[in-house]
Coordinates of C-alpha atoms in Angstrom, one line a residue:
X1 CA 0.0 0.0 0.0
X2 CA 1.1 3.5 -0.8
X3 CA 0.7 6.6 1.3
X4 CA -2.4 8.5 0.1
X5 CA -4.2 5.4 -1.0
X6 CA -7.9 5.4 0.0
X7 CA -8.9 2.2 1.8
X8 CA -12.2 0.9 3.1
X9 CA -13.0 -0.4 6.5
X10 CA -16.1 -2.5 7.4
X11 CA -17.7 -1.8 10.7
X12 CA -19.5 -4.3 12.9
X13 CA -22.7 -2.4 12.2
X14 CA -22.4 -3.3 8.5
X15 CA -21.5 0.2 7.4
X16 CA -18.3 1.1 5.7
X17 CA -15.9 4.0 6.1
X18 CA -13.1 5.2 3.9
X19 CA -9.7 6.2 5.3
X20 CA -6.4 7.4 3.9
X21 CA -3.4 5.1 4.3
X22 CA -0.3 6.8 5.7
X23 CA 2.9 4.9 6.0
X24 CA 3.9 7.4 8.7
X25 CA 0.6 7.4 10.5
X26 CA 0.7 8.9 14.0
X27 CA 1.3 6.3 16.7
X28 CA 0.3 6.4 20.3
X29 CA 1.1 4.0 23.0
X30 CA -1.4 1.4 21.8
X31 CA -2.8 2.5 18.4
X32 CA -2.0 4.1 15.1
X33 CA -4.3 6.5 13.4
X34 CA -5.6 7.2 9.8
X35 CA -7.9 10.0 8.8
X36 CA -11.0 9.8 6.7
X37 CA -10.9 11.8 3.5
X38 CA -13.0 14.6 5.0
X39 CA -10.9 14.4 8.2
X40 CA -14.1 14.3 10.3
X41 CA -13.2 10.9 11.7
X42 CA -10.2 8.8 12.4
X43 CA -9.8 5.0 12.0
X44 CA -7.5 3.5 14.6
X45 CA -5.8 0.1 14.7
X46 CA -3.8 -1.5 17.4
X47 CA 0.0 -1.4 17.2
X48 CA 0.2 -4.9 18.7
X49 CA -1.8 -7.6 16.8
X50 CA -2.3 -9.5 20.1
X51 CA -4.3 -6.5 21.4
X52 CA -6.5 -6.6 18.3
X53 CA -7.3 -10.3 18.9
X54 CA -7.8 -10.0 22.7
X55 CA -11.4 -11.0 23.3
X56 CA -11.6 -9.1 26.6
X57 CA -10.3 -6.0 24.9
X58 CA -12.9 -6.3 22.1
X59 CA -15.7 -6.8 24.7
X60 CA -14.5 -3.8 26.6
X61 CA -14.6 -1.6 23.5
X62 CA -18.1 -2.9 22.5
X63 CA -19.4 -2.0 25.9
X64 CA -17.8 1.4 25.9
X65 CA -19.2 2.2 22.4
X66 CA -22.6 0.9 23.6
X67 CA -24.2 0.9 27.1
X68 CA -21.6 3.0 28.8
X69 CA -21.6 5.7 26.0
X70 CA -22.7 9.1 27.3
X71 CA -22.5 10.6 23.8
X72 CA -25.4 8.4 22.6
X73 CA -28.9 8.5 23.9
X74 CA -30.3 5.4 25.6
X75 CA -32.8 5.0 22.8
X76 CA -29.8 4.8 20.4
X77 CA -28.1 2.1 22.5
X78 CA -26.1 4.5 24.7
X79 CA -25.9 5.1 28.4
X80 CA -28.9 4.5 30.6
X81 CA -31.0 7.5 31.2
X82 CA -29.3 9.5 28.5
X83 CA -31.5 11.8 26.4
X84 CA -30.5 13.1 23.0
X85 CA -29.9 16.5 24.6
X86 CA -27.5 15.2 27.2
X87 CA -25.8 13.0 24.6
X88 CA -25.3 16.0 22.4
X89 CA -23.8 17.9 25.3
X90 CA -21.3 15.3 26.1
X91 CA -20.2 14.8 22.5
X92 CA -18.4 18.1 23.0
X93 CA -16.7 17.0 26.2
X94 CA -15.4 13.6 25.0
X95 CA -13.8 12.2 21.9
X96 CA -15.8 9.0 22.4
X97 CA -15.5 6.0 19.9
X98 CA -18.5 5.9 17.6
X99 CA -17.9 2.6 15.8
X100 CA -16.0 -0.7 15.8
X101 CA -14.0 -1.9 12.8
X102 CA -14.1 -5.6 12.0
X103 CA -12.2 -5.6 8.7
X104 CA -9.4 -5.3 7.6
X105 CA -8.7 -5.9 11.3
X106 CA -10.3 -5.0 14.7
X107 CA -10.2 -1.3 15.4
X108 CA -12.3 1.7 16.3
X109 CA -13.7 4.9 14.7
X110 CA -13.5 8.2 16.6
X111 CA -14.5 11.7 15.8
X112 CA -11.6 14.0 15.0
X113 CA -10.9 16.6 17.7
X114 CA -12.7 19.9 16.9
X115 CA -10.5 22.3 15.0
X116 CA -10.1 24.6 18.0
X117 CA -8.1 21.9 19.8
X118 CA -5.3 22.1 17.1
X119 CA -2.7 24.9 16.9
X120 CA -3.1 27.1 13.8
X121 CA -0.8 29.6 12.1
X122 CA 1.2 31.8 14.4
X123 CA 0.7 29.6 17.5
X124 CA 4.4 29.9 18.4
X125 CA 7.2 32.0 17.2
X126 CA 9.8 29.4 18.3
X127 CA 8.1 26.0 18.3
X128 CA 6.7 24.3 15.2
X129 CA 3.2 23.8 16.6
X130 CA 1.0 24.2 13.6
X131 CA -1.3 21.2 13.4
X132 CA -0.4 19.8 16.8
X133 CA -3.1 19.1 19.3
X134 CA -3.4 21.3 22.4
X135 CA -2.3 19.2 25.2
X136 CA -2.7 21.2 28.4
X137 CA 1.0 21.1 29.3
X138 CA 1.6 23.6 26.5
X139 CA -0.3 26.1 28.5
X140 CA 0.7 25.2 32.1
X141 CA 4.4 24.3 31.6
X142 CA 7.6 26.2 30.7
X143 CA 6.8 26.3 27.0
X144 CA 3.9 28.6 27.7
X145 CA 6.2 31.5 27.3
X146 CA 6.7 30.6 23.6
X147 CA 3.0 30.7 22.8
X148 CA 1.2 33.6 21.2
X149 CA -0.8 35.7 23.7
X150 CA -3.9 35.0 21.7
X151 CA -3.6 31.3 22.6
X152 CA -3.3 31.8 26.4
X153 CA -6.8 32.8 27.4
X154 CA -7.2 34.2 30.9
X155 CA -8.1 33.1 34.4
X156 CA -11.8 32.9 33.6
X157 CA -11.4 30.7 30.5
X158 CA -9.0 28.4 32.4
X159 CA -11.7 28.1 35.2
X160 CA -14.2 27.3 32.5
X161 CA -12.0 24.6 31.0
X162 CA -11.5 23.0 34.5
X163 CA -15.3 23.0 34.9
X164 CA -15.8 21.4 31.5
X165 CA -13.3 18.7 32.4
X166 CA -14.8 18.0 35.8
X167 CA -18.3 17.7 34.3
X168 CA -17.1 15.0 31.9
X169 CA -15.3 13.1 34.6
X170 CA -18.3 13.3 36.9
X171 CA -20.4 11.8 34.1
X172 CA -18.0 8.9 33.7
X173 CA -17.8 8.2 37.4
X174 CA -21.6 8.3 37.7
X175 CA -21.6 5.4 35.1
X176 CA -19.1 3.5 37.2
X177 CA -16.2 4.1 34.8
X178 CA -12.7 5.3 35.5
X179 CA -10.4 6.9 32.9
X180 CA -7.2 5.4 34.5
X181 CA -4.8 7.7 32.6
X182 CA -6.1 11.1 33.2
X183 CA -3.3 13.6 32.4
X184 CA -2.3 16.4 30.1
X185 CA -1.9 13.7 27.4
X186 CA -5.5 12.7 27.4
X187 CA -7.2 16.1 28.0
X188 CA -7.0 18.7 25.3
X189 CA -7.9 22.3 26.2
X190 CA -8.5 25.5 24.3
X191 CA -7.9 28.4 26.7
X192 CA -9.2 30.9 24.2
X193 CA -12.7 29.5 24.4
X194 CA -12.4 27.7 27.8
X195 CA -13.2 24.3 26.4
X196 CA -11.8 20.9 27.2
X197 CA -12.2 17.5 25.6
X198 CA -11.3 14.1 27.1
X199 CA -9.6 11.6 24.7
X200 CA -8.3 8.0 24.7
X201 CA -11.6 6.6 26.0
X202 CA -11.2 3.0 24.8
X203 CA -9.1 1.9 27.8
X204 CA -11.6 2.9 30.5
X205 CA -11.7 0.8 33.7
X206 CA -15.0 -0.8 34.6
X207 CA -14.7 -2.1 38.2
X208 CA -15.0 -5.9 38.5
X209 CA -15.4 -6.2 34.8
X210 CA -12.5 -4.6 32.9
X211 CA -9.2 -4.1 34.6
X212 CA -6.8 -1.2 34.0
X213 CA -4.3 -1.6 31.2
X214 CA -2.1 1.3 32.1
X215 CA -0.9 2.9 35.3
X216 CA -1.1 6.5 34.2
X217 CA 1.3 9.3 33.2
X218 CA 4.1 10.6 35.4
X219 CA 3.0 13.5 37.5
X220 CA -0.6 12.3 37.5
X221 CA -0.3 8.8 38.9
X222 CA -1.8 8.5 42.3
X223 CA 0.9 8.1 45.1
X224 CA -0.5 4.7 46.2
X225 CA -0.3 3.4 42.6
X226 CA 3.3 4.6 42.2
X227 CA 4.3 3.3 45.7
X228 CA 3.1 -0.3 44.9
X229 CA 4.3 -0.8 41.4
X230 CA 6.9 -3.3 42.6
X231 CA 4.1 -5.8 43.5
X232 CA 2.7 -8.3 41.0
X233 CA -0.4 -7.2 39.2
X234 CA -2.6 -9.7 41.1
X235 CA -1.0 -8.9 44.5
X236 CA -3.7 -7.6 46.8
X237 CA -1.2 -5.0 48.1
X238 CA -0.9 -3.4 44.7
X239 CA -3.1 -0.3 44.1
X240 CA -4.5 -0.2 40.6
X241 CA -6.1 2.7 38.6
X242 CA -9.7 3.3 39.6
X243 CA -12.2 6.1 40.3
X244 CA -10.2 7.1 43.4
X245 CA -7.0 7.4 41.4
X246 CA -8.8 9.6 38.9
X247 CA -9.7 11.8 41.9
X248 CA -6.0 12.4 42.4
X249 CA -5.2 13.2 38.8
X250 CA -8.3 15.4 38.4
X251 CA -7.3 18.0 41.0
X252 CA -3.7 18.0 39.7
X253 CA -5.1 19.1 36.4
X254 CA -7.4 21.7 37.9
X255 CA -4.6 23.1 40.0
X256 CA -2.4 23.4 36.9
X257 CA -5.1 25.2 35.0
X258 CA -5.6 27.7 37.7
X259 CA -2.0 28.3 38.9
X260 CA 0.1 27.1 36.0
X261 CA 2.2 24.9 38.3
X262 CA 2.2 21.3 39.6
X263 CA 0.8 20.9 43.2
X264 CA 3.6 18.5 44.2
X265 CA 6.7 19.8 42.5
X266 CA 8.5 22.0 44.9
X267 CA 12.1 22.6 46.3
X268 CA 12.1 19.7 48.7
X269 CA 14.9 17.0 48.1
X270 CA 13.6 13.6 49.0
X271 CA 16.7 11.6 48.2
X272 CA 20.3 12.3 47.2
X273 CA 20.8 8.8 46.1
X274 CA 19.5 9.4 42.5
X275 CA 17.2 11.6 40.5
X276 CA 15.0 8.6 39.8
X277 CA 14.5 7.8 43.5
X278 CA 13.9 11.5 44.3
X279 CA 11.2 11.7 41.7
X280 CA 9.7 8.4 42.9
X281 CA 9.5 9.6 46.5
X282 CA 8.3 13.1 45.5
X283 CA 5.3 11.7 43.5
X284 CA 4.8 8.5 45.5
X285 CA 5.2 7.5 49.1
X286 CA 6.5 10.9 50.4
X287 CA 4.6 13.3 48.2
X288 CA 3.9 16.6 49.8
X289 CA 1.6 19.4 48.7
X290 CA 3.5 22.6 48.0
X291 CA 0.7 24.5 49.9
X292 CA 0.4 22.1 52.8
X293 CA -0.5 24.4 55.7
X294 CA 1.0 22.0 58.3
X295 CA 4.2 20.9 56.4
X296 CA 5.9 23.7 54.6
X297 CA 9.0 21.7 53.7
X298 CA 8.1 21.6 50.0
X299 CA 6.8 25.2 49.7
X300 CA 8.4 27.4 47.0
X301 CA 9.6 30.7 48.4
X302 CA 7.7 32.7 45.7
X303 CA 4.1 31.6 46.1
X304 CA 2.4 34.9 45.7
X305 CA -1.0 33.5 44.5
X306 CA -2.2 30.5 46.5
X307 CA -5.4 28.4 47.1
X308 CA -6.4 31.1 49.6
X309 CA -6.8 33.4 46.6
X310 CA -9.7 31.2 45.4
X311 CA -13.1 30.7 46.9
X312 CA -13.2 29.1 50.4
X313 CA -15.0 26.1 48.8
X314 CA -12.2 25.4 46.3
X315 CA -9.5 26.0 49.0
X316 CA -11.2 23.4 51.2
X317 CA -11.3 20.8 48.3
X318 CA -7.6 21.3 47.5
X319 CA -6.7 20.7 51.1
X320 CA -8.8 17.5 51.1
X321 CA -7.3 16.3 47.8
X322 CA -3.6 17.1 48.5
X323 CA -3.4 17.0 52.3
X324 CA -6.1 14.7 53.7
X325 CA -6.5 12.6 50.6
X326 CA -3.0 12.6 49.1
X327 CA -2.1 9.3 50.9
X328 CA -5.6 8.4 51.9
X329 CA -7.7 7.9 48.8
X330 CA -11.0 7.6 50.6
X331 CA -10.7 11.3 51.7
X332 CA -10.4 12.7 48.1
X333 CA -13.3 14.9 47.0
X334 CA -15.6 13.4 44.3
X335 CA -15.9 14.9 40.9
X336 CA -19.4 16.1 41.7
X337 CA -18.0 18.1 44.6
X338 CA -15.4 19.8 42.4
X339 CA -18.1 20.6 39.8
X340 CA -20.3 22.2 42.5
X341 CA -17.5 24.4 43.9
X342 CA -16.1 25.4 40.5
X343 CA -19.6 26.6 39.6
X344 CA -19.9 28.5 42.8
X345 CA -16.5 30.1 42.2
X346 CA -17.6 31.0 38.6
X347 CA -20.5 33.0 40.2
X348 CA -18.0 35.0 42.2
X349 CA -15.8 35.9 39.2
X350 CA -15.0 39.6 39.0
X351 CA -13.2 41.5 36.2
X352 CA -9.9 43.1 37.2
X353 CA -9.9 46.9 37.0
X354 CA -6.4 46.8 35.7
X355 CA -6.5 46.7 31.8
X356 CA -2.9 45.3 31.8
X357 CA -3.7 42.4 34.2
X358 CA -2.7 39.2 32.4
X359 CA -5.4 37.2 34.2
X360 CA -8.2 39.7 33.6
X361 CA -10.5 38.0 36.1
X362 CA -10.3 36.8 39.7
X363 CA -12.6 35.1 42.2
X364 CA -13.9 37.7 44.7
X365 CA -13.3 35.9 48.0
X366 CA -13.9 38.8 50.3
X367 CA -16.3 41.7 49.4
X368 CA -14.6 43.9 52.0
X369 CA -11.2 43.5 50.4
X370 CA -11.9 43.3 46.6
X371 CA -8.3 43.1 45.4
X372 CA -7.1 41.1 42.4
X373 CA -4.6 38.5 43.8
X374 CA -2.7 38.5 40.5
X375 CA -1.8 42.2 40.0
X376 CA -2.9 43.6 43.4
X377 CA -5.3 46.1 41.8
X378 CA -8.3 47.1 44.0
X379 CA -11.8 47.0 42.5
X380 CA -12.8 50.4 41.3
X381 CA -16.6 49.8 41.3
X382 CA -19.2 49.0 43.9
X383 CA -19.4 45.3 44.9
X384 CA -22.9 44.1 44.2
X385 CA -24.0 40.6 45.3
X386 CA -27.2 38.9 44.3
X387 CA -28.3 36.3 46.7
X388 CA -30.9 33.8 45.4
X389 CA -33.1 32.1 47.9
X390 CA -35.6 29.2 47.6
X391 CA -38.7 28.7 49.6
X392 CA -38.4 25.8 52.0
X393 CA -40.8 23.0 51.3
X394 CA -43.9 23.1 53.6
X395 CA -42.8 26.4 55.1
X396 CA -44.4 29.2 53.2
X397 CA -42.6 32.4 53.4
X398 CA -39.4 30.8 54.8
X399 CA -36.4 31.0 52.5
X400 CA -32.9 29.5 52.4
X401 CA -29.8 30.4 50.4
X402 CA -29.5 28.6 47.1
X403 CA -26.8 30.5 45.3
X404 CA -25.2 33.9 44.7
X405 CA -23.7 36.0 41.9
X406 CA -21.2 38.8 42.0
X407 CA -22.4 41.4 39.5
X408 CA -20.4 42.9 36.7
X409 CA -21.6 44.8 33.6
X410 CA -23.6 42.6 31.2
X411 CA -23.5 39.5 33.3
X412 CA -26.0 37.0 32.0
X413 CA -28.5 35.1 34.3
X414 CA -30.0 31.7 33.4
X415 CA -32.8 29.4 34.5
X416 CA -30.8 28.3 37.6
X417 CA -30.9 31.9 38.8
X418 CA -34.7 31.9 38.4
X419 CA -36.0 28.5 39.5
X420 CA -35.2 26.5 42.5
X421 CA -35.5 23.1 40.8
X422 CA -33.1 23.9 37.9
X423 CA -29.4 23.3 38.4
X424 CA -26.4 24.4 36.3
X425 CA -25.7 21.1 34.6
X426 CA -25.9 19.4 31.2
X427 CA -29.7 19.3 31.4
X428 CA -30.3 23.0 31.8
X429 CA -31.1 25.4 29.0
X430 CA -28.3 28.0 28.3
X431 CA -30.8 30.6 27.0
X432 CA -30.2 33.9 28.8
X433 CA -33.2 34.8 30.9
X434 CA -32.0 38.2 32.3
X435 CA -28.8 40.3 32.5
X436 CA -27.4 43.0 34.7
X437 CA -26.1 46.3 33.1
X438 CA -25.1 49.8 34.2
X439 CA -27.2 52.5 32.7
X440 CA -27.1 56.3 33.5
X441 CA -25.3 55.6 36.8
X442 CA -27.8 52.9 37.9
X443 CA -27.4 49.1 38.0
X444 CA -30.4 47.4 36.4
X445 CA -31.5 43.8 36.2
X446 CA -33.2 43.5 32.8
X447 CA -35.8 40.8 32.2
X448 CA -34.8 39.1 28.9
X449 CA -37.4 36.3 28.9
X450 CA -38.9 35.5 32.3
X451 CA -42.6 35.1 32.9
X452 CA -43.8 36.6 36.2
X453 CA -40.8 38.6 37.4
X454 CA -42.0 41.0 40.0
X455 CA -40.5 44.3 41.3
X456 CA -39.8 45.0 45.0
X457 CA -43.3 46.6 45.3
X458 CA -44.9 43.5 43.8
X459 CA -45.7 44.8 40.3
X460 CA -45.0 42.6 37.3
X461 CA -41.8 43.4 35.4
X462 CA -42.5 42.6 31.7
X463 CA -39.9 41.3 29.3
X464 CA -37.6 44.1 28.2
X465 CA -38.2 46.0 31.5
X466 CA -35.9 46.2 34.5
X467 CA -35.5 46.3 38.2
X468 CA -33.1 48.8 39.7
X469 CA -30.6 47.1 42.0
X470 CA -30.3 49.0 45.3
X471 CA -28.8 47.8 48.6
X472 CA -31.4 45.8 50.5
X473 CA -33.7 45.4 47.5
X474 CA -35.7 42.1 47.5
X475 CA -37.8 40.9 44.6
X476 CA -39.0 37.6 43.0
X477 CA -37.3 36.4 39.9
X478 CA -40.6 34.8 39.0
X479 CA -43.9 34.3 40.7
X480 CA -44.1 30.8 39.3
X481 CA -43.9 27.7 41.5
X482 CA -40.2 27.2 42.6
X483 CA -39.4 30.8 41.7
X484 CA -36.4 32.2 43.5
X485 CA -36.2 35.3 45.7
X486 CA -33.4 37.8 44.8
X487 CA -31.8 39.9 47.6
X488 CA -29.4 42.7 46.7
X489 CA -26.4 43.6 48.8
X490 CA -24.1 46.5 47.8
X491 CA -20.8 47.1 49.6

């Protein structure tokens, strides 16, 4: 066969797909890849023929493409409870296999990564990056300084990418799946748009059914896995990749996105015997969080921005992940907890008043001290907080806190800011229901599409009209059942 020749693969479904043979096809650890002529899909075959003929491997992939697949609706043979809407949502968060090749040999078909996950022209003035995929270490490692500023995004887009990643992992874990090799290699990010996509799905771990095939990637392997590599695979003392080891790699990635540094790589020397042993101890049995409040032995001297610059919820989760849970896997926060706190942090985002601030946004932790932790610029505007409260069931007129939002000009509000029974997840609509803007010196909440919004005096606020935000103002986002109460605080 010659490079450029178009070949045909037969799928187990009976369909066929064409691909372009390439003698120098990209090769990963387990598979090599050929593109379809329109480059919308890739056809992948195993490097080792034994893997292709492995019955357990084939069964794993059929299950992953079928009943564990969050990118297909249940009606279409995908994950249980999945609707077409949620399936469509997760197609943008995973590069999930869509078909199984039976001829010319066993293989898989996957969608090509969306174009924004590849570097284009001008991505680097030093490195030849054009056409390469955007592995996250390009943005969080030393090579970041060689990238064009347009590629780097800002703090808000990196927080958004972290949230996108966490939501995908939460969905996998809900299905009982573990990735087993969660790392910069297998998560692509686009800081410009704040998007992330999880790749290399075909080796997922299904507890008690499909065992892990890899241990992970250096820097992301859970300490207990690294510390027990010397034991035989079937030795009960050996720790293997699972959901709990994902819950170590996940906060490592989140921490890197938010701080552009690794949470365990600090100045501490663990062994002078050899660099290999020092690395083993630093990432394995003696690993120490660089921000451990009780053990500062691995703390760099120049940590100006720390987890205390984030929301209190995120700070608490990082302590649980890298102090309490670093060597005690059962203490690690679940992906759902990370998702909840990242979303709460998102609602506390505030634009920096310094136009030259590289990060542009920060999480407003303390309304009484509104200072950007990155450039130390104090907020120039009033700090406006919208507190959303839901009525307690069976206790008419008694409300409890549901969520909050720190206001900035043109901030959008959605259904989860209007109704108590709607949550910011893959099921919710992303249609903007209201927004806040500054107009003639006033701050206004404009009704963009809510039925039954009422003013502080109880009158209806039609679509296109607004409520002025004053300190102490209380009004209903909607008078419908489950409508939230909005309370305004200005400091």
